[in-house]
Amino acid sequence: FEVAQAMAEIGNPNSISDAGVGVLALNACVEGAWLNVKINSGELLSHPQVERMLREGEAVLQQADSRKREIVDTILQKLNA
């Protein structure tokens, strides 16, 4: 996300859409990993470590989505300028 943010802020203006595609792909990877965690933890939900990992995973998912939105907003602002 840091690289995509830098590309959106100070990168070559002609490649700003590439930064957007990159951040969307990165976020898709995070979401896909989260789905794998969820499906593979189904039978272990009562285990304390699994509960903790799921909480941490949810936080990572939310952080990734927030970063994605920030970067896409930056890109859209530059495209509309």
N, CA, C and O atoms as a printed pandas DataFrame, in Angstrom:
     atom_number atom_name residue_name chain_id  residue_number  x_coord  y_coord  z_coord
0              1         N          PHE        A               1    0.815   -1.180    0.000
1              2        CA          PHE        A               1    0.000    0.000    0.000
2              3         C          PHE        A               1    0.872    1.263    0.000
3              4         O          PHE        A               1    0.509    2.273   -0.602
4              5         N          GLU        A               2    2.014    1.197    0.673
5              6        CA          GLU        A               2    2.891    2.359    0.723
6              7         C          GLU        A               2    3.407    2.719   -0.659
7              8         O          GLU        A               2    3.469    3.897   -1.011
8              9         N          VAL        A               3    3.774    1.724   -1.441
9             10        CA          VAL        A               3    4.286    1.979   -2.790
10            11         C          VAL        A               3    3.185    2.558   -3.677
11            12         O          VAL        A               3    3.424    3.507   -4.424
12            13         N          ALA        A               4    1.995    1.996   -3.598
13            14        CA          ALA        A               4    0.884    2.511   -4.388
14            15         C          ALA        A               4    0.552    3.948   -3.980
15            16         O          ALA        A               4    0.246    4.781   -4.834
16            17         N          GLN        A               5    0.609    4.235   -2.691
17            18        CA          GLN        A               5    0.357    5.602   -2.225
18            19         C          GLN        A               5    1.392    6.557   -2.796
19            20         O          GLN        A               5    1.052    7.639   -3.276
20            21         N          ALA        A               6    2.654    6.154   -2.743
21            22        CA          ALA        A               6    3.713    7.014   -3.290
22            23         C          ALA        A               6    3.528    7.216   -4.788
23            24         O          ALA        A               6    3.698    8.328   -5.288
24            25         N          MET        A               7    3.183    6.158   -5.504
25            26        CA          MET        A               7    2.949    6.293   -6.949
26            27         C          MET        A               7    1.802    7.267   -7.211
27            28         O          MET        A               7    1.870    8.075   -8.137
28            29         N          ALA        A               8    0.758    7.190   -6.403
29            30        CA          ALA        A               8   -0.397    8.071   -6.589
30            31         C          ALA        A               8   -0.045    9.520   -6.268
31            32         O          ALA        A               8   -0.558   10.440   -6.904
32            33         N          GLU        A               9    0.819    9.725   -5.294
33            34        CA          GLU        A               9    1.133   11.081   -4.855
34            35         C          GLU        A               9    2.245   11.737   -5.667
35            36         O          GLU        A               9    2.133   12.902   -6.049
36            37         N          ILE        A              10    3.324   10.986   -5.934
37            38        CA          ILE        A              10    4.489   11.627   -6.553
38            39         C          ILE        A              10    5.004   10.899   -7.797
39            40         O          ILE        A              10    6.005   11.303   -8.388
40            41         N          GLY        A              11    4.325    9.838   -8.184
41            42        CA          GLY        A              11    4.776    9.072   -9.339
42            43         C          GLY        A              11    4.482    9.773  -10.655
43            44         O          GLY        A              11    3.885   10.849  -10.688
44            45         N          ASN        A              12    4.906    9.148  -11.718
45            46        CA          ASN        A              12    4.656    9.644  -13.062
46            47         C          ASN        A              12    3.155    9.813  -13.263
47            48         O          ASN        A              12    2.408    8.848  -13.101
48            49         N          PRO        A              13    2.697   10.999  -13.607
49            50        CA          PRO        A              13    1.262   11.217  -13.785
50            51         C          PRO        A              13    0.625   10.286  -14.820
51            52         O          PRO        A              13   -0.566    9.984  -14.740
52            53         N          ASN        A              14    1.414    9.838  -15.780
53            54        CA          ASN        A              14    0.889    8.932  -16.804
54            55         C          ASN        A              14    0.672    7.513  -16.288
55            56         O          ASN        A              14    0.035    6.701  -16.959
56            57         N          SER        A              15    1.191    7.214  -15.116
57            58        CA          SER        A              15    1.026    5.867  -14.570
58            59         C          SER        A              15    0.133    5.833  -13.340
59            60         O          SER        A              15    0.102    4.840  -12.613
60            61         N          ILE        A              16   -0.587    6.914  -13.112
61            62        CA          ILE        A              16   -1.429    6.975  -11.906
62            63         C          ILE        A              16   -2.501    5.891  -11.919
63            64         O          ILE        A              16   -2.860    5.356  -10.870
64            65         N          SER        A              17   -3.013    5.567  -13.106
65            66        CA          SER        A              17   -4.018    4.495  -13.165
66            67         C          SER        A              17   -3.390    3.158  -12.811
67            68         O          SER        A              17   -4.068    2.284  -12.268
68            69         N          ASP        A              18   -2.102    2.980  -13.108
69            70        CA          ASP        A              18   -1.413    1.750  -12.715
70            71         C          ASP        A              18   -1.348    1.617  -11.196
71            72         O          ASP        A              18   -1.463    0.515  -10.658
72            73         N          ALA        A              19   -1.165    2.732  -10.516
73            74        CA          ALA        A              19   -1.176    2.710   -9.047
74            75         C          ALA        A              19   -2.547    2.265   -8.558
75            76         O          ALA        A              19   -2.652    1.505   -7.595
76            77         N          GLY        A              20   -3.594    2.739   -9.219
77            78        CA          GLY        A              20   -4.946    2.344   -8.841
78            79         C          GLY        A              20   -5.199    0.870   -9.047
79            80         O          GLY        A              20   -5.770    0.205   -8.183
80            81         N          VAL        A              21   -4.777    0.357  -10.184
81            82        CA          VAL        A              21   -4.952   -1.068  -10.457
82            83         C          VAL        A              21   -4.150   -1.887   -9.444
83            84         O          VAL        A              21   -4.615   -2.922   -8.967
84            85         N          GLY        A              22   -2.964   -1.424   -9.124
85            86        CA          GLY        A              22   -2.131   -2.132   -8.157
86            87         C          GLY        A              22   -2.775   -2.198   -6.782
87            88         O          GLY        A              22   -2.769   -3.249   -6.142
88            89         N          VAL        A              23   -3.330   -1.086   -6.326
89            90        CA          VAL        A              23   -3.941   -1.078   -4.995
90            91         C          VAL        A              23   -5.218   -1.913   -4.977
91            92         O          VAL        A              23   -5.528   -2.547   -3.968
92            93         N          LEU        A              24   -5.955   -1.919   -6.077
93            94        CA          LEU        A              24   -7.149   -2.770   -6.136
94            95         C          LEU        A              24   -6.766   -4.253   -6.110
95            96         O          LEU        A              24   -7.428   -5.057   -5.454
96            97         N          ALA        A              25   -5.702   -4.605   -6.821
97            98        CA          ALA        A              25   -5.235   -5.997   -6.823
98            99         C          ALA        A              25   -4.717   -6.397   -5.438
99           100         O          ALA        A              25   -4.986   -7.500   -4.962
100          101         N          LEU        A              26   -3.985   -5.506   -4.807
101          102        CA          LEU        A              26   -3.469   -5.785   -3.466
102          103         C          LEU        A              26   -4.604   -6.004   -2.482
103          104         O          LEU        A              26   -4.559   -6.927   -1.668
104          105         N          ASN        A              27   -5.614   -5.163   -2.555
105          106        CA          ASN        A              27   -6.749   -5.321   -1.660
106          107         C          ASN        A              27   -7.479   -6.634   -1.938
107          108         O          ASN        A              27   -7.950   -7.288   -1.008
108          109         N          ALA        A              28   -7.574   -7.020   -3.202
109          110        CA          ALA        A              28   -8.204   -8.301   -3.536
110          111         C          ALA        A              28   -7.418   -9.461   -2.927
111          112         O          ALA        A              28   -8.008  -10.445   -2.483
112          113         N          CYS        A              29   -6.104   -9.350   -2.906
113          114        CA          CYS        A              29   -5.279  -10.393   -2.278
114          115         C          CYS        A              29   -5.569  -10.493   -0.787
115          116         O          CYS        A              29   -5.689  -11.593   -0.248
116          117         N          VAL        A              30   -5.682   -9.356   -0.123
117          118        CA          VAL        A              30   -5.983   -9.354    1.312
118          119         C          VAL        A              30   -7.359   -9.983    1.557
119          120         O          VAL        A              30   -7.523  -10.801    2.461
120          121         N          GLU        A              31   -8.332   -9.595    0.749
121          122        CA          GLU        A              31   -9.678  -10.146    0.918
122          123         C          GLU        A              31   -9.705  -11.650    0.640
123          124         O          GLU        A              31  -10.382  -12.399    1.345
124          125         N          GLY        A              32   -8.974  -12.089   -0.380
125          126        CA          GLY        A              32   -8.908  -13.515   -0.687
126          127         C          GLY        A              32   -8.256  -14.307    0.437
127          128         O          GLY        A              32   -8.714  -15.394    0.792
128          129         N          ALA        A              33   -7.190  -13.756    0.990
129          130        CA          ALA        A              33   -6.532  -14.421    2.115
130          131         C          ALA        A              33   -7.481  -14.517    3.304
131          132         O          ALA        A              33   -7.515  -15.528    4.005
132          133         N          TRP        A              34   -8.251  -13.452    3.522
133          134        CA          TRP        A              34   -9.215  -13.455    4.625
134          135         C          TRP        A              34  -10.261  -14.547    4.423
135          136         O          TRP        A              34  -10.616  -15.243    5.374
136          137         N          LEU        A              35  -10.752  -14.702    3.215
137          138        CA          LEU        A              35  -11.728  -15.758    2.950
138          139         C          LEU        A              35  -11.138  -17.134    3.235
139          140         O          LEU        A              35  -11.830  -18.007    3.760
140          141         N          ASN        A              36   -9.862  -17.336    2.894
141          142        CA          ASN        A              36   -9.205  -18.619    3.182
142          143         C          ASN        A              36   -9.093  -18.853    4.684
143          144         O          ASN        A              36   -9.311  -19.966    5.164
144          145         N          VAL        A              37   -8.756  -17.807    5.417
145          146        CA          VAL        A              37   -8.673  -17.933    6.874
146          147         C          VAL        A              37  -10.039  -18.306    7.444
147          148         O          VAL        A              37  -10.156  -19.205    8.277
148          149         N          LYS        A              38  -11.067  -17.601    6.981
149          150        CA          LYS        A              38  -12.413  -17.862    7.495
150          151         C          LYS        A              38  -12.854  -19.302    7.234
151          152         O          LYS        A              38  -13.371  -19.961    8.135
152          153         N          ILE        A              39  -12.657  -19.790    6.024
153          154        CA          ILE        A              39  -13.132  -21.139    5.708
154          155         C          ILE        A              39  -12.321  -22.201    6.444
155          156         O          ILE        A              39  -12.860  -23.232    6.847
156          157         N          ASN        A              40  -11.041  -21.952    6.618
157          158        CA          ASN        A              40  -10.200  -22.948    7.273
158          159         C          ASN        A              40  -10.291  -22.919    8.789
159          160         O          ASN        A              40   -9.799  -23.828    9.457
160          161         N          SER        A              41  -10.910  -21.894    9.336
161          162        CA          SER        A              41  -11.031  -21.823   10.790
162          163         C          SER        A              41  -12.412  -22.254   11.281
163          164         O          SER        A              41  -12.671  -22.250   12.484
164          165         N          GLY        A              42  -13.286  -22.619   10.368
165          166        CA          GLY        A              42  -14.668  -22.931   10.703
166          167         C          GLY        A              42  -14.858  -23.931   11.821
167          168         O          GLY        A              42  -15.706  -23.728   12.689
168          169         N          GLU        A              43  -14.093  -24.998   11.821
169          170        CA          GLU        A              43  -14.267  -26.047   12.833
170          171         C          GLU        A              43  -13.528  -25.742   14.136
171          172         O          GLU        A              43  -13.663  -26.473   15.117
172          173         N          LEU        A              44  -12.754  -24.669   14.140
173          174        CA          LEU        A              44  -11.932  -24.363   15.316
174          175         C          LEU        A              44  -12.376  -23.096   16.034
175          176         O          LEU        A              44  -11.622  -22.551   16.839
176          177         N          LEU        A              45  -13.575  -22.624   15.760
177          178        CA          LEU        A              45  -14.007  -21.324   16.278
178          179         C          LEU        A              45  -13.982  -21.213   17.793
179          180         O          LEU        A              45  -13.835  -20.109   18.316
180          181         N          SER        A              46  -14.117  -22.304   18.506
181          182        CA          SER        A              46  -14.137  -22.219   19.964
182          183         C          SER        A              46  -12.738  -22.137   20.572
183          184         O          SER        A              46  -12.608  -21.916   21.776
184          185         N          HIS        A              47  -11.712  -22.308   19.782
185          186        CA          HIS        A              47  -10.341  -22.262   20.285
186          187         C          HIS        A              47   -9.919  -20.797   20.495
187          188         O          HIS        A              47  -10.095  -19.968   19.603
188          189         N          PRO        A              48   -9.362  -20.482   21.675
189          190        CA          PRO        A              48   -9.009  -19.084   21.980
190          191         C          PRO        A              48   -8.036  -18.453   20.974
191          192         O          PRO        A              48   -8.179  -17.282   20.623
192          193         N          GLN        A              49   -7.057  -19.225   20.516
193          194        CA          GLN        A              49   -6.102  -18.667   19.557
194          195         C          GLN        A              49   -6.778  -18.351   18.232
195          196         O          GLN        A              49   -6.442  -17.356   17.591
196          197         N          VAL        A              50   -7.709  -19.169   17.821
197          198        CA          VAL        A              50   -8.413  -18.936   16.565
198          199         C          VAL        A              50   -9.265  -17.682   16.691
199          200         O          VAL        A              50   -9.318  -16.868   15.769
200          201         N          GLU        A              51   -9.925  -17.525   17.818
201          202        CA          GLU        A              51  -10.729  -16.319   18.039
202          203         C          GLU        A              51   -9.861  -15.062   17.943
203          204         O          GLU        A              51  -10.258  -14.070   17.333
204          205         N          ARG        A              52   -8.678  -15.116   18.550
205          206        CA          ARG        A              52   -7.751  -13.978   18.503
206          207         C          ARG        A              52   -7.300  -13.720   17.074
207          208         O          ARG        A              52   -7.275  -12.572   16.632
208          209         N          MET        A              53   -6.943  -14.772   16.349
209          210        CA          MET        A              53   -6.493  -14.619   14.966
210          211         C          MET        A              53   -7.592  -14.041   14.080
211          212         O          MET        A              53   -7.317  -13.229   13.196
212          213         N          LEU        A              54   -8.814  -14.451   14.311
213          214        CA          LEU        A              54   -9.926  -13.912   13.528
214          215         C          LEU        A              54  -10.137  -12.425   13.806
215          216         O          LEU        A              54  -10.424  -11.652   12.893
216          217         N          ARG        A              55   -9.994  -12.034   15.058
217          218        CA          ARG        A              55  -10.105  -10.609   15.392
218          219         C          ARG        A              55   -8.987   -9.812   14.715
219          220         O          ARG        A              55   -9.220   -8.737   14.163
220          221         N          GLU        A              56   -7.774  -10.357   14.768
221          222        CA          GLU        A              56   -6.641   -9.688   14.131
222          223         C          GLU        A              56   -6.823   -9.634   12.613
223          224         O          GLU        A              56   -6.522   -8.623   11.979
224          225         N          GLY        A              57   -7.312  -10.716   12.049
225          226        CA          GLY        A              57   -7.555  -10.754   10.611
226          227         C          GLY        A              57   -8.604   -9.749   10.183
227          228         O          GLY        A              57   -8.471   -9.113    9.138
228          229         N          GLU        A              58   -9.639   -9.605   10.979
229          230        CA          GLU        A              58  -10.683   -8.617   10.686
230          231         C          GLU        A              58  -10.099   -7.209   10.704
231          232         O          GLU        A              58  -10.451   -6.370    9.875
232          233         N          ALA        A              59   -9.202   -6.958   11.657
233          234        CA          ALA        A              59   -8.554   -5.645   11.734
234          235         C          ALA        A              59   -7.688   -5.388   10.503
235          236         O          ALA        A              59   -7.692   -4.282    9.962
236          237         N          VAL        A              60   -6.949   -6.396   10.062
237          238        CA          VAL        A              60   -6.124   -6.257    8.861
238          239         C          VAL        A              60   -7.005   -5.977    7.648
239          240         O          VAL        A              60   -6.683   -5.118    6.827
240          241         N          LEU        A              61   -8.099   -6.691    7.538
241          242        CA          LEU        A              61   -9.035   -6.495    6.428
242          243         C          LEU        A              61   -9.564   -5.061    6.422
243          244         O          LEU        A              61   -9.627   -4.429    5.368
244          245         N          GLN        A              62   -9.937   -4.554    7.572
245          246        CA          GLN        A              62  -10.449   -3.187    7.660
246          247         C          GLN        A              62   -9.371   -2.150    7.341
247          248         O          GLN        A              62   -9.648   -1.146    6.685
248          249         N          GLN        A              63   -8.151   -2.393    7.803
249          250        CA          GLN        A              63   -7.043   -1.481    7.502
250          251         C          GLN        A              63   -6.757   -1.459    6.006
251          252         O          GLN        A              63   -6.539   -0.395    5.426
252          253         N          ALA        A              64   -6.757   -2.627    5.389
253          254        CA          ALA        A              64   -6.495   -2.707    3.952
254          255         C          ALA        A              64   -7.569   -1.961    3.170
255          256         O          ALA        A              64   -7.257   -1.231    2.229
256          257         N          ASP        A              65   -8.812   -2.136    3.548
257          258        CA          ASP        A              65   -9.898   -1.456    2.855
258          259         C          ASP        A              65   -9.788    0.059    3.022
259          260         O          ASP        A              65  -10.035    0.813    2.081
260          261         N          SER        A              66   -9.424    0.490    4.206
261          262        CA          SER        A              66   -9.258    1.910    4.464
262          263         C          SER        A              66   -8.132    2.500    3.617
263          264         O          SER        A              66   -8.289    3.561    3.014
264          265         N          ARG        A              67   -6.998    1.806    3.577
265          266        CA          ARG        A              67   -5.859    2.267    2.762
266          267         C          ARG        A              67   -6.237    2.306    1.293
267          268         O          ARG        A              67   -5.886    3.250    0.585
268          269         N          LYS        A              68   -6.959    1.275    0.824
269          270        CA          LYS        A              68   -7.395    1.239   -0.572
270          271         C          LYS        A              68   -8.231    2.466   -0.885
271          272         O          LYS        A              68   -8.005    3.139   -1.890
272          273         N          ARG        A              69   -9.199    2.758   -0.022
273          274        CA          ARG        A              69  -10.080    3.909   -0.256
274          275         C          ARG        A              69   -9.296    5.215   -0.271
275          276         O          ARG        A              69   -9.565    6.081   -1.103
276          277         N          GLU        A              70   -8.328    5.373    0.636
277          278        CA          GLU        A              70   -7.501    6.581    0.683
278          279         C          GLU        A              70   -6.735    6.762   -0.633
279          280         O          GLU        A              70   -6.699    7.855   -1.198
280          281         N          ILE        A              71   -6.135    5.687   -1.100
281          282        CA          ILE        A              71   -5.314    5.765   -2.306
282          283         C          ILE        A              71   -6.185    6.016   -3.536
283          284         O          ILE        A              71   -5.839    6.839   -4.384
284          285         N          VAL        A              72   -7.295    5.321   -3.635
285          286        CA          VAL        A              72   -8.194    5.542   -4.765
286          287         C          VAL        A              72   -8.716    6.977   -4.740
287          288         O          VAL        A              72   -8.836    7.604   -5.792
288          289         N          ASP        A              73   -9.027    7.502   -3.564
289          290        CA          ASP        A              73   -9.468    8.898   -3.460
290          291         C          ASP        A              73   -8.384    9.854   -3.954
291          292         O          ASP        A              73   -8.680   10.814   -4.666
292          293         N          THR        A              74   -7.134    9.597   -3.582
293          294        CA          THR        A              74   -6.025   10.419   -4.042
294          295         C          THR        A              74   -5.941   10.384   -5.568
295          296         O          THR        A              74   -5.770   11.416   -6.215
296          297         N          ILE        A              75   -6.062    9.192   -6.125
297          298        CA          ILE        A              75   -5.989    9.042   -7.583
298          299         C          ILE        A              75   -7.133    9.788   -8.262
299          300         O          ILE        A              75   -6.921   10.501   -9.243
300          301         N          LEU        A              76   -8.329    9.621   -7.744
301          302        CA          LEU        A              76   -9.481   10.293   -8.347
302          303         C          LEU        A              76   -9.366   11.815   -8.267
303          304         O          LEU        A              76   -9.754   12.523   -9.196
304          305         N          GLN        A              77   -8.839   12.304   -7.168
305          306        CA          GLN        A              77   -8.635   13.744   -7.039
306          307         C          GLN        A              77   -7.651   14.248   -8.099
307          308         O          GLN        A              77   -7.864   15.294   -8.712
308          309         N          LYS        A              78   -6.581   13.495   -8.302
309          310        CA          LYS        A              78   -5.587   13.907   -9.308
310          311         C          LYS        A              78   -6.169   13.818  -10.721
311          312         O          LYS        A              78   -5.870   14.660  -11.568
312          313         N          LEU        A              79   -6.983   12.822  -10.973
313          314        CA          LEU        A              79   -7.574   12.683  -12.309
314          315         C          LEU        A              79   -8.598   13.772  -12.578
315          316         O          LEU        A              79   -8.791   14.170  -13.727
316          317         N          ASN        A              80   -9.251   14.255  -11.542
317          318        CA          ASN        A              80  -10.255   15.299  -11.696
318          319         C          ASN        A              80   -9.677   16.700  -11.651
319          320         O          ASN        A              80  -10.379   17.675  -11.919
320          321         N          ALA        A              81   -8.397   16.803  -11.310
321          322        CA          ALA        A              81   -7.761   18.137  -11.181
322          323         C          ALA        A              81   -7.508   18.768  -12.526
323          324         O          ALA        A              81   -6.984   19.880  -12.598
